[in-house]
Amino acid sequence: MVKQMGYDFDNYLAEIPENSLKHDAVIATNSSDVSGFLSMGVADMSFKPPIEVLSTLENEIKRGFLGYYGGIESYRREVTKWLKTKHDWEPKPEWVNTAHGLVAAIGTALRAFTNQSDGIIIFSPVYHQFRNIIKSNNRELIESEMIKKNGRYYLDLDNLENKMKGNEKLVILCSPHNPGGRIWTKNEQIEVAYFCKKHNLILIIDEIHNDLVNPENKHITFPRIGDDCFQNFILMTSTTKTFNIAGGLMGNVIIPNNSLRDKFQKANFATGETPNRFGMILGEVAMRSGHQWLSDLLIYIEKNKKIFDNEINKLNNLVSMKIDSTYLAWVDFTKTGDTENNNFQKLKYESKIISNRGSTFGLGGDNHFRFNLATSTELVKKSTERIKSFFD
Ligand SMILES: Cc1ncc(COP(=O)(O)O)c(C=O)c1O
């Protein structure tokens, strides 16, 4: 299962259980035979998490204590150590707050820092839950559509500035970006910081994908762009994507600014949340012991991406974007000349591949599809063959 020299991900696959979103997505096809579907939508990896994570959970079960969580100081120290080692930035432990996942944390931040009808800016196409949480908190969704240049996304702050109405209060930047996998350069992040400073906006930087970067690339965590540049930011990170433990539902909300931190903590307290014991324990052990797993994983995923892109980009009508990070391919189907809906149905019922449709990611996403490549190379190859046979 685990090779002496590292992880053999071809043989380190988790079973997909009935009580999972990945399985629900297959059931939602309403097909009589669901066995042949490739579930490449939901962003859970197909792999088991690091072996130490599994053995820790087994040990917890053996001990038989399933009560409330304690030990946050140890968890916080591990977060600061992780960020220092991996991202060259060491927050103070007391800056690290936790939440039941980053989407929940964004909701709490919206309530802490903004009022109903305030404008919240996102850079589309982007992770669909941003718009859901903004809308369901009755804030105004402001989408700044990114520009696609030479097959890569760029922020369009000039256009955004021209559209500003005066009610904008907060910006959410996904860094690295999902979908499209862009790693924002230091200069691009400085531009965002100055934009926020100029317009008196609070900035949330969602860095949930910060560890999932191609081995040859480097993500720059926002606080490293320069200490005195801009203080009104909230950095969100998590172990859940990095180590495939999203069911642990936890995330880190790191706020160096005292006044922002105080406001966030009050709003978080008002939710009644206390840490999920299992998520916290698994996250901590993953940070402590998951280094080998992660570095092997990144090599494996990069190989999958190359295979996928290479095969898909041979087709005249499809363009798979060059991705710097994440394990999510983003493919443009507009040249097929068919609608997103038809392409979606074709992918689902003819190719038997479940993907995420681009329009759910907002402006600029229409007729793109997102495919999760954190799965076996065999399955990635199978998916390209199926796509080829129906879209060539
Ligand atoms: C950018 C981004 N933020 C947040 C999440 C989800 O975070 P959580 O499960 O902690 O709510 C995802 C999941 O894919 C994501 O891509």
Tab-separated table of C-alpha atoms and ligand atoms in Angstrom:
chain	number	residue	atom	x	y	z
A	1	MET	CA	0.000	0.000	0.000
A	2	VAL	CA	2.607	2.535	1.078
A	3	LYS	CA	5.929	2.089	-0.690
A	4	GLN	CA	9.087	2.105	1.372
A	5	MET	CA	10.222	5.279	-0.328
A	6	GLY	CA	6.880	7.044	-0.248
A	7	TYR	CA	3.257	6.749	-1.228
A	8	ASP	CA	2.106	4.718	-4.197
A	9	PHE	CA	-1.100	6.602	-4.945
A	10	ASP	CA	-2.151	4.121	-7.647
A	11	ASN	CA	-2.732	1.731	-4.767
A	12	TYR	CA	-3.743	4.133	-2.038
A	13	LEU	CA	-7.336	4.815	-3.023
A	14	ALA	CA	-10.221	5.283	-0.608
A	15	GLU	CA	-13.550	3.566	-1.111
A	16	ILE	CA	-16.313	6.014	-1.986
A	17	PRO	CA	-18.963	5.382	0.658
A	18	GLU	CA	-22.723	5.857	0.225
A	19	ASN	CA	-22.754	8.724	2.717
A	20	SER	CA	-20.557	11.028	0.652
A	21	LEU	CA	-21.199	13.939	-1.723
A	22	LYS	CA	-19.186	12.128	-4.389
A	23	HIS	CA	-21.622	9.223	-4.227
A	24	ASP	CA	-24.645	11.544	-4.101
A	25	ALA	CA	-23.459	13.097	-7.367
A	26	VAL	CA	-23.554	9.696	-9.043
A	27	ILE	CA	-26.977	8.875	-7.597
A	28	ALA	CA	-28.271	12.235	-8.869
A	29	THR	CA	-27.773	10.994	-12.439
A	30	ASN	CA	-30.843	8.789	-11.811
A	31	SER	CA	-29.203	6.064	-13.866
A	32	SER	CA	-30.159	2.459	-13.329
A	33	ASP	CA	-26.507	1.429	-13.501
A	34	VAL	CA	-24.306	3.876	-11.588
A	35	SER	CA	-21.221	1.668	-11.549
A	36	GLY	CA	-19.622	3.080	-14.713
A	37	PHE	CA	-19.650	6.759	-13.758
A	38	LEU	CA	-16.438	8.671	-13.116
A	39	SER	CA	-17.204	11.111	-10.293
A	40	MET	CA	-14.896	14.053	-11.115
A	41	GLY	CA	-17.014	16.874	-9.746
A	42	VAL	CA	-16.859	17.218	-5.966
A	43	ALA	CA	-13.380	18.378	-4.893
A	44	ASP	CA	-12.588	15.470	-2.585
A	45	MET	CA	-9.537	13.503	-3.680
A	46	SER	CA	-9.863	9.774	-4.333
A	47	PHE	CA	-6.888	9.052	-2.047
A	48	LYS	CA	-6.707	8.095	1.579
A	49	PRO	CA	-5.187	10.791	3.772
A	50	PRO	CA	-1.697	10.297	5.293
A	51	ILE	CA	-1.349	6.998	7.120
A	52	GLU	CA	-0.748	8.830	10.422
A	53	VAL	CA	-4.134	10.527	10.065
A	54	LEU	CA	-5.856	7.185	9.665
A	55	SER	CA	-4.006	5.602	12.589
A	56	THR	CA	-4.782	8.593	14.810
A	57	LEU	CA	-8.468	8.217	14.085
A	58	GLU	CA	-8.273	4.490	14.783
A	59	ASN	CA	-6.551	5.239	18.051
A	60	GLU	CA	-9.251	7.722	19.042
A	61	ILE	CA	-11.892	5.076	18.402
A	62	LYS	CA	-9.909	2.586	20.499
A	63	ARG	CA	-9.768	5.045	23.361
A	64	GLY	CA	-13.504	5.469	23.012
A	65	PHE	CA	-13.725	9.131	23.971
A	66	LEU	CA	-15.976	11.066	21.581
A	67	GLY	CA	-16.524	14.155	23.704
A	68	TYR	CA	-15.782	17.862	23.342
A	69	TYR	CA	-12.500	19.133	21.966
A	70	GLY	CA	-9.664	20.623	23.983
A	71	GLY	CA	-6.050	21.324	23.107
A	72	ILE	CA	-6.385	24.348	20.878
A	73	GLU	CA	-2.987	25.747	21.896
A	74	SER	CA	-1.218	22.727	20.519
A	75	TYR	CA	-3.244	22.983	17.295
A	76	ARG	CA	-2.427	26.681	16.942
A	77	ARG	CA	1.283	26.022	17.392
A	78	GLU	CA	1.116	23.441	14.626
A	79	VAL	CA	-0.611	25.937	12.300
A	80	THR	CA	2.051	28.583	12.929
A	81	LYS	CA	4.793	26.026	12.403
A	82	TRP	CA	3.208	24.818	9.163
A	83	LEU	CA	2.894	28.322	7.768
A	84	LYS	CA	6.444	29.157	8.787
A	85	THR	CA	7.881	26.014	7.208
A	86	LYS	CA	5.783	25.912	4.076
A	87	HIS	CA	5.002	29.563	3.426
A	88	ASP	CA	7.742	31.478	5.187
A	89	TRP	CA	5.349	33.472	7.349
A	90	GLU	CA	4.848	32.910	11.048
A	91	PRO	CA	1.686	34.302	12.569
A	92	LYS	CA	1.373	34.653	16.327
A	93	PRO	CA	-0.620	31.703	17.710
A	94	GLU	CA	-3.264	34.046	19.137
A	95	TRP	CA	-4.030	35.348	15.635
A	96	VAL	CA	-5.266	31.890	14.641
A	97	ASN	CA	-9.022	31.402	15.054
A	98	THR	CA	-10.820	28.295	13.929
A	99	ALA	CA	-14.180	27.793	12.260
A	100	HIS	CA	-16.354	25.008	10.926
A	101	GLY	CA	-14.878	25.238	7.476
A	102	LEU	CA	-13.926	28.242	5.413
A	103	VAL	CA	-17.308	28.785	3.803
A	104	ALA	CA	-18.814	29.088	7.274
A	105	ALA	CA	-15.931	31.395	8.231
A	106	ILE	CA	-16.622	33.643	5.246
A	107	GLY	CA	-20.275	33.844	6.301
A	108	THR	CA	-19.211	34.825	9.818
A	109	ALA	CA	-16.802	37.424	8.438
A	110	LEU	CA	-19.541	38.925	6.264
A	111	ARG	CA	-21.725	39.340	9.326
A	112	ALA	CA	-18.821	40.666	11.399
A	113	PHE	CA	-17.592	43.316	8.979
A	114	THR	CA	-20.482	44.257	6.712
A	115	ASN	CA	-24.190	45.041	6.788
A	116	GLN	CA	-27.091	43.870	4.661
A	117	SER	CA	-26.944	45.250	1.087
A	118	ASP	CA	-23.257	46.084	1.351
A	119	GLY	CA	-21.336	45.135	-1.771
A	120	ILE	CA	-18.998	42.145	-1.665
A	121	ILE	CA	-16.536	41.786	-4.525
A	122	ILE	CA	-15.372	38.467	-5.959
A	123	PHE	CA	-13.271	37.666	-9.019
A	124	SER	CA	-15.250	35.410	-11.344
A	125	PRO	CA	-15.314	32.703	-12.415
A	126	VAL	CA	-14.661	31.517	-8.887
A	127	TYR	CA	-15.574	28.814	-6.369
A	128	HIS	CA	-19.376	28.789	-6.440
A	129	GLN	CA	-19.903	28.894	-2.671
A	130	PHE	CA	-18.595	32.464	-2.499
A	131	ARG	CA	-21.661	33.727	-4.321
A	132	ASN	CA	-23.996	31.448	-2.360
A	133	ILE	CA	-22.782	32.636	1.012
A	134	ILE	CA	-22.811	36.305	-0.065
A	135	LYS	CA	-26.352	36.048	-1.383
A	136	SER	CA	-27.718	34.040	1.499
A	137	ASN	CA	-26.389	36.673	3.891
A	138	ASN	CA	-28.291	39.306	1.868
A	139	ARG	CA	-25.194	41.138	0.728
A	140	GLU	CA	-24.887	42.477	-2.802
A	141	LEU	CA	-22.809	40.228	-5.006
A	142	ILE	CA	-20.360	42.172	-7.156
A	143	GLU	CA	-18.577	40.049	-9.712
A	144	SER	CA	-15.401	41.346	-11.257
A	145	GLU	CA	-14.900	39.145	-14.284
A	146	MET	CA	-11.309	38.084	-14.817
A	147	ILE	CA	-9.686	38.511	-18.207
A	148	LYS	CA	-8.386	35.468	-20.049
A	149	LYS	CA	-5.105	36.260	-21.796
A	150	ASN	CA	-2.950	33.629	-23.471
A	151	GLY	CA	-4.889	30.953	-21.669
A	152	ARG	CA	-4.442	32.425	-18.171
A	153	TYR	CA	-6.659	34.472	-15.919
A	154	TYR	CA	-5.832	38.043	-14.847
A	155	LEU	CA	-7.646	40.355	-12.470
A	156	ASP	CA	-9.248	43.409	-14.039
A	157	LEU	CA	-9.051	46.031	-11.300
A	158	ASP	CA	-9.468	48.954	-13.745
A	159	ASN	CA	-12.799	47.640	-14.914
A	160	LEU	CA	-13.822	46.927	-11.321
A	161	GLU	CA	-12.913	50.473	-10.289
A	162	ASN	CA	-15.076	51.916	-13.066
A	163	LYS	CA	-18.058	49.880	-11.846
A	164	MET	CA	-17.760	50.843	-8.155
A	165	LYS	CA	-20.980	52.247	-6.696
A	166	GLY	CA	-19.858	53.202	-3.206
A	167	ASN	CA	-21.518	50.403	-1.214
A	168	GLU	CA	-18.557	48.002	-1.572
A	169	LYS	CA	-17.152	46.897	1.784
A	170	LEU	CA	-15.253	43.692	1.314
A	171	VAL	CA	-13.283	41.723	-1.280
A	172	ILE	CA	-12.751	37.963	-1.382
A	173	LEU	CA	-9.654	36.839	-3.252
A	174	CYS	CA	-9.128	33.146	-3.863
A	175	SER	CA	-5.372	32.541	-3.843
A	176	PRO	CA	-4.409	30.332	-5.605
A	177	HIS	CA	-7.537	30.685	-7.655
A	178	ASN	CA	-10.206	28.032	-8.042
A	179	PRO	CA	-10.887	27.362	-10.881
A	180	GLY	CA	-8.060	28.229	-13.250
A	181	GLY	CA	-5.368	27.498	-10.666
A	182	ARG	CA	-3.702	30.896	-10.990
A	183	ILE	CA	-0.993	31.658	-8.466
A	184	TRP	CA	-1.108	35.405	-7.989
A	185	THR	CA	2.265	37.113	-8.247
A	186	LYS	CA	3.555	39.372	-5.520
A	187	ASN	CA	2.793	42.412	-7.688
A	188	GLU	CA	-0.734	41.283	-8.440
A	189	GLN	CA	-1.377	40.847	-4.719
A	190	ILE	CA	0.138	44.249	-3.956
A	191	GLU	CA	-2.221	45.761	-6.517
A	192	VAL	CA	-5.181	44.147	-4.782
A	193	ALA	CA	-3.929	45.427	-1.424
A	194	TYR	CA	-3.612	48.990	-2.734
A	195	PHE	CA	-7.001	48.753	-4.382
A	196	CYS	CA	-8.524	47.751	-1.035
A	197	LYS	CA	-6.630	50.493	0.768
A	198	LYS	CA	-7.758	53.133	-1.726
A	199	HIS	CA	-11.409	52.110	-1.468
A	200	ASN	CA	-11.379	51.281	2.235
A	201	LEU	CA	-12.229	47.631	1.695
A	202	ILE	CA	-11.557	44.673	3.960
A	203	LEU	CA	-9.835	41.792	2.189
A	204	ILE	CA	-10.458	38.095	2.780
A	205	ILE	CA	-7.807	35.921	1.176
A	206	ASP	CA	-8.967	32.342	0.856
A	207	GLU	CA	-5.768	30.292	0.636
A	208	ILE	CA	-7.366	26.879	1.035
A	209	HIS	CA	-5.392	25.652	-2.012
A	210	ASN	CA	-2.067	27.156	-0.885
A	211	ASP	CA	-0.278	23.825	-0.383
A	212	LEU	CA	-1.539	22.244	-3.579
A	213	VAL	CA	0.880	23.887	-5.932
A	214	ASN	CA	2.793	22.218	-8.776
A	215	PRO	CA	6.268	21.276	-7.512
A	216	GLU	CA	7.991	23.812	-9.791
A	217	ASN	CA	5.745	26.711	-8.718
A	218	LYS	CA	5.678	28.845	-5.594
A	219	HIS	CA	2.638	30.327	-3.946
A	220	ILE	CA	3.200	33.599	-2.114
A	221	THR	CA	1.063	33.902	0.965
A	222	PHE	CA	-0.566	37.324	1.185
A	223	PRO	CA	1.152	38.512	4.392
A	224	ARG	CA	4.521	38.038	2.651
A	225	ILE	CA	3.824	40.789	0.120
A	226	GLY	CA	5.140	43.348	2.601
A	227	ASP	CA	4.386	44.047	6.219
A	228	ASP	CA	3.301	47.650	6.121
A	229	CYS	CA	1.476	47.523	2.824
A	230	PHE	CA	-2.005	46.770	4.113
A	231	GLN	CA	-3.344	45.527	7.440
A	232	ASN	CA	-7.072	45.083	6.847
A	233	PHE	CA	-6.918	41.480	5.789
A	234	ILE	CA	-8.133	38.114	6.992
A	235	LEU	CA	-6.176	35.104	5.859
A	236	MET	CA	-8.013	31.791	5.609
A	237	THR	CA	-6.148	28.501	5.385
A	238	SER	CA	-7.014	24.905	6.066
A	239	THR	CA	-5.697	21.367	6.241
A	240	THR	CA	-8.896	19.995	4.750
A	241	LYS	CA	-8.016	20.419	1.065
A	242	THR	CA	-4.302	19.791	1.549
A	243	PHE	CA	-4.804	16.419	3.236
A	244	ASN	CA	-8.188	15.376	1.868
A	245	ILE	CA	-9.985	15.556	5.206
A	246	ALA	CA	-12.809	17.934	4.260
A	247	GLY	CA	-15.269	15.935	6.364
A	248	GLY	CA	-13.377	17.235	9.411
A	249	LEU	CA	-14.923	20.629	8.647
A	250	MET	CA	-12.419	23.003	10.122
A	251	GLY	CA	-10.487	25.976	8.892
A	252	ASN	CA	-8.124	28.657	10.129
A	253	VAL	CA	-9.019	32.323	10.183
A	254	ILE	CA	-5.821	34.233	10.788
A	255	ILE	CA	-6.208	37.882	11.682
A	256	PRO	CA	-3.161	39.938	12.723
A	257	ASN	CA	-5.187	43.162	13.103
A	258	ASN	CA	-6.511	43.426	16.695
A	259	SER	CA	-9.696	45.263	15.919
A	260	LEU	CA	-10.689	42.986	13.021
A	261	ARG	CA	-9.846	39.942	15.115
A	262	ASP	CA	-11.974	41.155	17.973
A	263	LYS	CA	-14.956	41.720	15.658
A	264	PHE	CA	-14.532	38.329	14.017
A	265	GLN	CA	-14.302	36.558	17.366
A	266	LYS	CA	-17.509	38.204	18.597
A	267	ALA	CA	-19.371	37.185	15.436
A	268	ASN	CA	-17.931	33.677	15.637
A	269	PHE	CA	-18.997	33.403	19.264
A	270	ALA	CA	-22.508	34.390	18.193
A	271	THR	CA	-22.703	31.338	15.930
A	272	GLY	CA	-22.311	29.101	18.986
A	273	GLU	CA	-19.624	27.071	17.223
A	274	THR	CA	-16.993	25.218	19.166
A	275	PRO	CA	-14.277	23.204	17.412
A	276	ASN	CA	-15.130	19.838	15.894
A	277	ARG	CA	-12.944	17.450	17.853
A	278	PHE	CA	-12.241	15.032	14.993
A	279	GLY	CA	-11.423	17.687	12.444
A	280	MET	CA	-9.034	19.426	14.808
A	281	ILE	CA	-7.231	16.251	15.825
A	282	LEU	CA	-6.891	15.054	12.228
A	283	GLY	CA	-5.741	18.464	11.017
A	284	GLU	CA	-3.083	18.684	13.694
A	285	VAL	CA	-1.642	15.244	13.031
A	286	ALA	CA	-1.715	15.852	9.278
A	287	MET	CA	0.386	19.013	9.667
A	288	ARG	CA	2.797	17.217	11.956
A	289	SER	CA	3.214	14.016	9.949
A	290	GLY	CA	1.880	14.528	6.432
A	291	HIS	CA	4.920	16.061	4.701
A	292	GLN	CA	5.933	12.958	2.774
A	293	TRP	CA	2.359	12.266	1.698
A	294	LEU	CA	1.979	15.818	0.429
A	295	SER	CA	5.193	15.963	-1.543
A	296	ASP	CA	4.466	12.567	-3.155
A	297	LEU	CA	0.918	13.678	-3.877
A	298	LEU	CA	2.000	16.840	-5.688
A	299	ILE	CA	4.241	14.844	-7.999
A	300	TYR	CA	1.438	12.373	-8.695
A	301	ILE	CA	-1.095	15.098	-9.402
A	302	GLU	CA	1.272	16.932	-11.697
A	303	LYS	CA	1.663	13.773	-13.738
A	304	ASN	CA	-2.133	13.443	-13.960
A	305	LYS	CA	-2.479	17.044	-15.072
A	306	LYS	CA	0.089	16.610	-17.820
A	307	ILE	CA	-1.652	13.495	-19.130
A	308	PHE	CA	-5.055	15.152	-19.005
A	309	ASP	CA	-3.985	18.444	-20.606
A	310	ASN	CA	-1.962	16.732	-23.251
A	311	GLU	CA	-4.832	14.522	-24.363
A	312	ILE	CA	-7.579	17.119	-24.087
A	313	ASN	CA	-5.603	19.818	-25.881
A	314	LYS	CA	-5.141	17.489	-28.856
A	315	LEU	CA	-8.861	17.936	-29.524
A	316	ASN	CA	-9.775	20.829	-31.806
A	317	ASN	CA	-12.736	22.004	-29.804
A	318	LEU	CA	-11.528	21.819	-26.226
A	319	VAL	CA	-8.960	23.868	-24.330
A	320	SER	CA	-7.698	22.736	-20.947
A	321	MET	CA	-6.195	25.649	-19.088
A	322	LYS	CA	-2.579	25.553	-17.907
A	323	ILE	CA	-2.964	25.186	-14.174
A	324	ASP	CA	-0.257	26.327	-11.687
A	325	SER	CA	-1.931	24.823	-8.665
A	326	THR	CA	-4.936	22.865	-7.337
A	327	TYR	CA	-5.901	19.455	-8.663
A	328	LEU	CA	-8.762	20.779	-10.728
A	329	ALA	CA	-8.672	20.949	-14.517
A	330	TRP	CA	-10.662	23.742	-16.161
A	331	VAL	CA	-11.709	23.062	-19.714
A	332	ASP	CA	-13.248	25.485	-22.180
A	333	PHE	CA	-15.928	23.831	-24.338
A	334	THR	CA	-17.117	26.963	-26.182
A	335	LYS	CA	-15.496	25.942	-29.463
A	336	THR	CA	-17.759	22.881	-29.598
A	337	GLY	CA	-20.468	25.300	-30.741
A	338	ASP	CA	-22.913	23.531	-28.436
A	339	THR	CA	-24.525	24.961	-25.284
A	340	GLU	CA	-23.220	24.324	-21.800
A	341	ASN	CA	-26.333	22.383	-20.984
A	342	ASN	CA	-25.965	20.044	-23.955
A	343	ASN	CA	-22.272	19.556	-23.257
A	344	PHE	CA	-23.046	18.828	-19.620
A	345	GLN	CA	-25.632	16.207	-20.531
A	346	LYS	CA	-23.288	14.676	-23.067
A	347	LEU	CA	-20.452	14.507	-20.564
A	348	LYS	CA	-22.745	12.989	-18.002
A	349	TYR	CA	-24.815	10.518	-19.988
A	350	GLU	CA	-22.561	9.661	-22.927
A	351	SER	CA	-19.044	10.006	-21.513
A	352	LYS	CA	-20.395	9.039	-18.079
A	353	ILE	CA	-18.257	11.675	-16.376
A	354	ILE	CA	-19.582	13.851	-13.600
A	355	SER	CA	-17.987	17.295	-13.711
A	356	ASN	CA	-18.812	20.773	-12.426
A	357	ARG	CA	-20.432	23.108	-14.914
A	358	GLY	CA	-18.772	26.479	-15.430
A	359	SER	CA	-21.826	28.721	-15.160
A	360	THR	CA	-22.065	27.888	-11.446
A	361	PHE	CA	-18.700	29.667	-11.041
A	362	GLY	CA	-20.219	32.935	-12.267
A	363	LEU	CA	-19.281	35.414	-14.977
A	364	GLY	CA	-16.916	34.001	-17.571
A	365	GLY	CA	-17.534	30.418	-16.477
A	366	ASP	CA	-20.207	29.505	-19.012
A	367	ASN	CA	-19.475	26.411	-21.097
A	368	HIS	CA	-16.369	25.520	-19.105
A	369	PHE	CA	-16.201	22.315	-17.075
A	370	ARG	CA	-14.139	21.520	-14.024
A	371	PHE	CA	-12.667	18.049	-13.575
A	372	ASN	CA	-11.102	16.730	-10.393
A	373	LEU	CA	-7.760	15.109	-11.246
A	374	ALA	CA	-6.852	14.006	-7.719
A	375	THR	CA	-7.665	10.470	-8.624
A	376	SER	CA	-5.843	7.480	-10.062
A	377	THR	CA	-3.876	8.010	-13.258
A	378	GLU	CA	-5.818	5.092	-14.707
A	379	LEU	CA	-9.078	6.926	-14.166
A	380	VAL	CA	-7.670	10.176	-15.557
A	381	LYS	CA	-6.642	8.323	-18.714
A	382	LYS	CA	-10.059	6.709	-18.926
A	383	SER	CA	-11.728	10.117	-18.633
A	384	THR	CA	-9.685	11.557	-21.510
A	385	GLU	CA	-10.539	8.571	-23.696
A	386	ARG	CA	-14.226	8.992	-22.974
A	387	ILE	CA	-14.112	12.731	-23.607
A	388	LYS	CA	-12.235	12.130	-26.845
A	389	SER	CA	-14.763	9.640	-28.091
A	390	PHE	CA	-17.683	12.039	-27.650
A	391	PHE	CA	-16.113	15.440	-28.306
A	392	ASP	CA	-13.530	14.882	-31.018
B	1	LIG	C1	-11.654	28.302	-2.630
B	1	LIG	C2	-12.371	27.393	-1.690
B	1	LIG	N1	-12.745	27.840	-0.481
B	1	LIG	C3	-13.398	27.053	0.396
B	1	LIG	C4	-13.699	25.749	0.074
B	1	LIG	C5	-14.458	24.893	1.044
B	1	LIG	O1	-14.003	25.091	2.296
B	1	LIG	P1	-14.687	24.389	3.562
B	1	LIG	O2	-14.931	22.971	3.224
B	1	LIG	O3	-13.648	24.583	4.606
B	1	LIG	O4	-15.924	25.148	3.838
B	1	LIG	C6	-13.331	25.235	-1.170
B	1	LIG	C7	-13.676	23.855	-1.532
B	1	LIG	O5	-13.438	23.370	-2.586
B	1	LIG	C8	-12.648	26.073	-2.070
B	1	LIG	O6	-12.268	25.643	-3.268
